[in-house]
XYZ file of C-alpha atoms in Angstrom:
350
model
C 103.051 105.617 90.748
C 100.698 103.766 88.380
C 96.923 104.228 88.731
C 93.777 103.146 86.875
C 91.352 105.969 86.258
C 88.245 107.169 84.444
C 89.275 109.886 82.014
C 86.005 110.058 80.047
C 82.630 108.831 81.342
C 81.309 105.979 79.225
C 84.750 104.978 77.954
C 87.192 102.297 79.162
C 89.411 103.259 82.074
C 93.055 104.056 81.348
C 96.374 103.625 83.147
C 98.106 106.828 84.175
C 100.690 108.234 86.567
C 100.126 110.000 89.892
C 102.384 111.240 92.717
C 102.542 109.238 95.943
C 100.556 111.232 98.548
C 101.589 112.188 102.075
C 99.257 111.465 105.002
C 97.718 114.432 106.827
C 96.289 114.470 110.335
C 94.257 111.352 111.068
C 95.278 109.589 107.850
C 97.410 106.565 107.021
C 99.312 105.858 103.812
C 99.159 102.252 102.703
C 100.978 100.226 100.089
C 97.983 98.669 98.395
C 97.978 94.862 98.227
C 94.349 94.057 97.310
C 91.479 95.979 95.725
C 87.984 94.508 95.360
C 86.006 95.368 92.212
C 82.307 96.168 92.675
C 79.356 97.280 90.541
C 80.062 100.739 91.961
C 83.188 101.021 89.793
C 81.211 100.343 86.616
C 78.659 102.997 87.649
C 81.429 105.560 88.051
C 82.946 104.596 84.695
C 79.715 104.225 82.719
C 77.221 106.526 84.457
C 79.556 109.151 85.914
C 78.245 108.360 89.413
C 79.684 110.877 91.927
C 82.147 112.171 89.305
C 80.635 115.683 89.355
C 83.162 117.326 87.057
C 86.343 116.078 88.716
C 87.803 113.851 86.001
C 90.105 111.989 85.902
C 88.861 109.786 88.766
C 90.844 106.863 90.183
C 88.655 103.855 91.003
C 88.688 101.377 93.886
C 86.963 101.601 97.291
C 87.558 98.184 98.866
C 91.200 98.322 99.910
C 93.661 96.249 101.902
C 97.360 96.869 102.282
C 100.287 97.596 104.550
C 100.715 100.902 106.370
C 103.903 102.681 105.288
C 103.468 105.979 107.171
C 100.935 107.779 109.358
C 99.864 111.368 109.868
C 99.694 113.227 113.192
C 97.151 112.141 115.820
C 96.718 108.659 114.400
C 95.713 105.880 116.846
C 98.724 104.008 118.198
C 97.530 100.586 116.972
C 97.880 101.809 113.380
C 101.616 101.861 112.748
C 103.910 101.159 109.795
C 103.984 97.485 108.871
C 100.400 96.781 110.012
C 98.178 94.948 107.530
C 94.883 96.822 107.348
C 91.693 97.097 105.317
C 89.453 100.108 105.010
C 87.031 102.282 103.067
C 87.943 105.345 101.037
C 86.400 108.719 101.832
C 84.702 109.987 98.667
C 83.541 113.083 100.590
C 87.118 114.374 100.362
C 86.835 114.242 96.552
C 90.465 113.223 96.308
C 92.064 110.600 94.087
C 94.549 110.028 96.895
C 91.736 108.099 98.622
C 91.272 105.467 95.920
C 92.533 101.914 95.637
C 93.482 101.106 92.053
C 96.937 102.592 92.439
C 100.117 101.597 94.184
C 99.622 103.733 97.307
C 96.482 105.214 98.872
C 95.426 107.330 101.816
C 92.706 106.225 104.223
C 91.120 107.940 107.219
C 92.254 106.206 110.392
C 88.748 105.847 111.840
C 87.584 103.763 108.861
C 90.593 101.435 108.893
C 91.029 98.217 110.851
C 93.843 95.693 111.217
C 93.298 92.483 109.288
C 92.692 89.776 111.951
C 95.623 87.401 112.268
C 93.509 84.397 111.244
C 92.413 86.093 107.988
C 94.027 87.478 104.820
C 94.117 90.810 102.998
C 91.681 89.262 100.500
C 89.271 88.579 103.353
C 89.501 92.175 104.499
C 89.070 93.669 101.034
C 86.013 91.506 100.368
C 84.154 93.093 103.283
C 84.619 96.827 102.890
C 81.795 98.264 100.736
C 80.010 94.919 100.560
C 79.563 95.053 104.348
C 79.298 98.783 104.982
C 76.695 99.416 102.264
C 74.007 97.035 103.586
C 74.862 98.018 107.170
C 74.150 101.645 106.281
C 70.979 100.664 104.402
C 69.579 98.856 107.435
C 71.050 100.783 110.371
C 72.105 104.114 108.861
C 70.050 107.288 109.276
C 69.141 107.445 105.578
C 67.994 103.816 105.343
C 65.734 101.834 107.656
C 67.328 103.859 110.492
C 67.200 101.002 112.986
C 69.466 101.127 116.072
C 72.178 98.468 115.935
C 72.579 96.618 119.261
C 76.341 97.026 119.752
C 77.607 94.909 122.626
C 78.979 97.934 124.493
C 75.722 99.899 124.082
C 73.640 100.775 127.139
C 70.660 98.454 127.496
C 68.220 101.371 127.326
C 69.523 102.182 123.823
C 68.711 98.682 122.584
C 65.154 99.779 121.952
C 64.030 97.069 119.526
C 63.433 93.408 120.316
C 64.920 92.094 117.095
C 63.935 88.523 117.842
C 60.326 89.533 117.162
C 61.147 91.324 113.887
C 61.097 90.163 110.269
C 63.163 91.561 107.404
C 63.201 90.630 103.726
C 66.445 90.808 101.739
C 65.915 90.934 97.972
C 68.970 89.876 95.952
C 70.601 88.029 98.829
C 72.841 86.016 96.520
C 74.845 89.132 95.631
C 77.950 90.122 97.579
C 76.109 92.896 99.447
C 73.132 90.604 99.936
C 75.231 87.917 101.615
C 76.655 90.413 104.073
C 73.172 91.884 104.649
C 72.017 88.458 105.829
C 74.989 88.187 108.186
C 74.343 91.695 109.520
C 70.667 90.946 110.175
C 71.645 87.724 111.964
C 74.219 89.651 114.009
C 71.499 92.090 115.083
C 69.264 89.181 116.062
C 66.358 89.421 113.601
C 63.931 86.576 114.301
C 63.085 85.981 110.636
C 65.357 86.765 107.732
C 63.536 85.984 104.494
C 65.636 86.221 101.345
C 65.309 85.934 97.580
C 68.176 84.316 95.691
C 69.117 81.537 93.314
C 68.167 78.812 95.798
C 70.164 76.062 94.117
C 73.369 78.090 93.988
C 73.198 80.150 97.175
C 70.520 78.670 99.422
C 72.735 76.594 101.719
C 75.315 79.369 102.008
C 72.646 81.935 102.927
C 71.155 79.613 105.535
C 74.626 79.203 107.050
C 74.737 83.018 107.404
C 71.390 83.118 109.189
C 68.633 83.224 106.551
C 65.523 81.549 107.926
C 63.667 81.263 104.582
C 65.091 81.203 101.049
C 62.683 81.947 98.177
C 63.978 81.044 94.724
C 64.114 84.155 92.575
C 63.677 82.036 89.447
C 60.049 81.420 90.411
C 59.170 84.808 88.873
C 58.184 88.041 90.573
C 54.506 87.195 91.135
C 55.217 83.786 92.654
C 58.094 85.146 94.744
C 55.762 87.831 96.122
C 53.041 85.247 96.795
C 55.443 82.986 98.713
C 56.781 85.833 100.829
C 53.286 87.209 101.487
C 52.316 83.758 102.721
C 55.107 84.062 105.308
C 54.705 87.700 106.381
C 51.023 88.310 105.795
C 50.364 92.047 105.890
C 52.933 92.752 108.573
C 56.196 93.524 106.772
C 57.667 96.969 107.460
C 61.397 96.365 106.823
C 62.897 95.333 103.468
C 66.256 95.725 101.766
C 66.983 95.397 98.027
C 70.630 94.760 97.199
C 70.488 94.650 93.412
C 67.490 96.021 91.509
C 66.869 99.211 89.553
C 63.169 98.243 89.587
C 61.934 98.503 93.173
C 58.464 97.111 92.499
C 59.012 93.704 94.125
C 60.484 95.045 97.349
C 57.782 97.675 97.741
C 54.965 95.243 96.939
C 56.024 93.050 99.860
C 55.528 95.856 102.389
C 52.377 96.045 104.469
C 49.263 97.662 102.977
C 47.927 98.635 106.413
C 51.166 99.850 108.070
C 53.803 102.211 106.733
C 56.855 100.245 105.635
C 60.272 101.142 104.266
C 62.369 99.649 101.490
C 66.067 100.544 101.632
C 67.953 100.191 98.332
C 71.566 100.595 97.293
C 70.822 100.905 93.573
C 68.785 103.977 92.577
C 65.388 103.355 91.017
C 65.706 103.586 87.246
C 62.509 101.835 86.157
C 58.837 102.742 86.287
C 57.092 101.153 89.249
C 54.550 98.427 88.678
C 51.700 97.541 91.027
C 52.953 97.803 94.614
C 49.578 97.299 96.302
C 47.260 99.622 98.186
C 49.760 100.958 100.734
C 47.024 102.811 102.617
C 49.493 104.232 105.150
C 52.059 105.035 102.470
C 55.596 103.733 102.138
C 59.171 104.941 101.798
C 61.605 103.942 99.061
C 65.042 105.055 100.264
C 68.245 105.019 98.221
C 71.271 104.760 100.495
C 74.934 105.580 99.934
C 77.025 103.035 101.814
C 79.693 105.402 103.100
C 81.244 105.200 106.562
C 82.103 108.884 106.454
C 78.612 110.340 106.097
C 77.904 109.204 109.676
C 81.318 109.430 111.359
C 80.159 108.320 114.818
C 78.500 105.189 113.450
C 81.456 104.654 111.112
C 83.972 104.700 113.946
C 81.819 102.294 115.943
C 81.424 99.792 113.105
C 85.129 99.847 112.222
C 85.975 99.261 115.892
C 83.775 96.155 116.041
C 84.157 94.736 112.520
C 87.571 93.066 113.041
C 86.302 91.686 116.371
C 83.253 90.115 114.689
C 85.523 88.726 111.975
C 87.931 87.190 114.475
C 85.032 85.707 116.443
C 83.556 84.219 113.272
C 80.346 86.238 113.616
C 81.064 87.903 110.275
C 82.443 85.558 107.642
C 84.307 86.700 104.555
C 82.624 85.628 101.345
C 86.103 85.455 99.821
C 87.068 86.351 96.289
C 86.768 84.723 92.909
C 89.082 85.539 90.045
C 92.304 87.403 90.795
C 93.886 89.964 88.484
C 97.629 90.299 89.024
C 98.750 93.910 88.831
C 97.029 96.977 87.398
C 95.953 95.182 84.221
C 93.722 97.790 82.592
C 92.264 95.414 79.992
C 91.212 92.782 82.531
C 89.778 95.357 84.932
C 87.760 96.901 82.094
C 86.454 93.421 81.242
C 85.163 92.950 84.804
C 83.451 96.352 84.684
C 81.963 95.435 81.293
C 80.535 92.286 82.888
C 78.910 94.302 85.667
C 77.546 96.753 83.080
C 76.065 93.949 80.987
C 74.493 92.075 83.905
C 77.075 89.281 84.080
C 77.839 89.511 87.769
C 80.724 87.230 88.805
C 79.851 84.597 91.431
C 82.336 86.217 93.820
C 84.064 89.558 93.963
C 87.053 89.864 91.643
C 90.219 91.109 93.360
C 93.192 92.981 91.961
C 96.499 92.029 93.587
C 99.304 94.583 93.579
């Protein structure tokens, strides 16, 4: 089968050939129909992120498709012919679990049927863009907050989210938009976001943002506006886009220990973040369902339900690339590399 892969870090991806894999226990084989392209793919290509000496590496984590066969001990609702979407398991370090190829394997517990009222594009748009901020806010390596699942015992719902405030920096990005929806789903009382207010403000409010601060005001004015809202009480913040974590950290309380969860590693020297007399934490999070399997299984059980109920809304896709067009895919990754983020996720249709 055809596949798009990184052969040399820092060079354009190439098209190559791979064998069609066979599903093992707890896996499904899907005929790929849609793959979403994310900044993650450019980081693998250009930085060698998670490559760790295993070139060539096939790209593509946000996958939708049709199940063609299943391995032993696979849940009965996942059967051949079912349209599904799911997240690849990079912990297996296998190109079989990658999307930019004709067929791919996925672990059954991080796969869900595409709701009947939605499309494969809707499913593919959610995968990493939803899981990554969910893990940043509710995963053990991020803010580590308990998510109030509807089937959870009341005594486990330890936090009164209606009394809590969270700031989402970079809310106009794909991950940022889903972060707002996730915070609204949890019931945060105030969800303060930074974004291009003219372009994304109304959309973010429709997802649950209570305050939208225009990022074009400049870092100092953005910080001043948010400080006017939160005072010295902010302990939870999430940055969806920045290599410089100064803004997010500066918003945290100076008198209480706060945490900033980020999905882009810090690659810039910090500026003035304030006194922070009780300290702070700056946590980089990998948005991977498989590094917390119990939470992963729970989220993938509920995600299609939330989608069908309209509690989680697909942000959709923008441009569509037909087929494994290596030149056009490289162009999208070049745009991510050079800071030209597309307004919506670009999808590859197979």
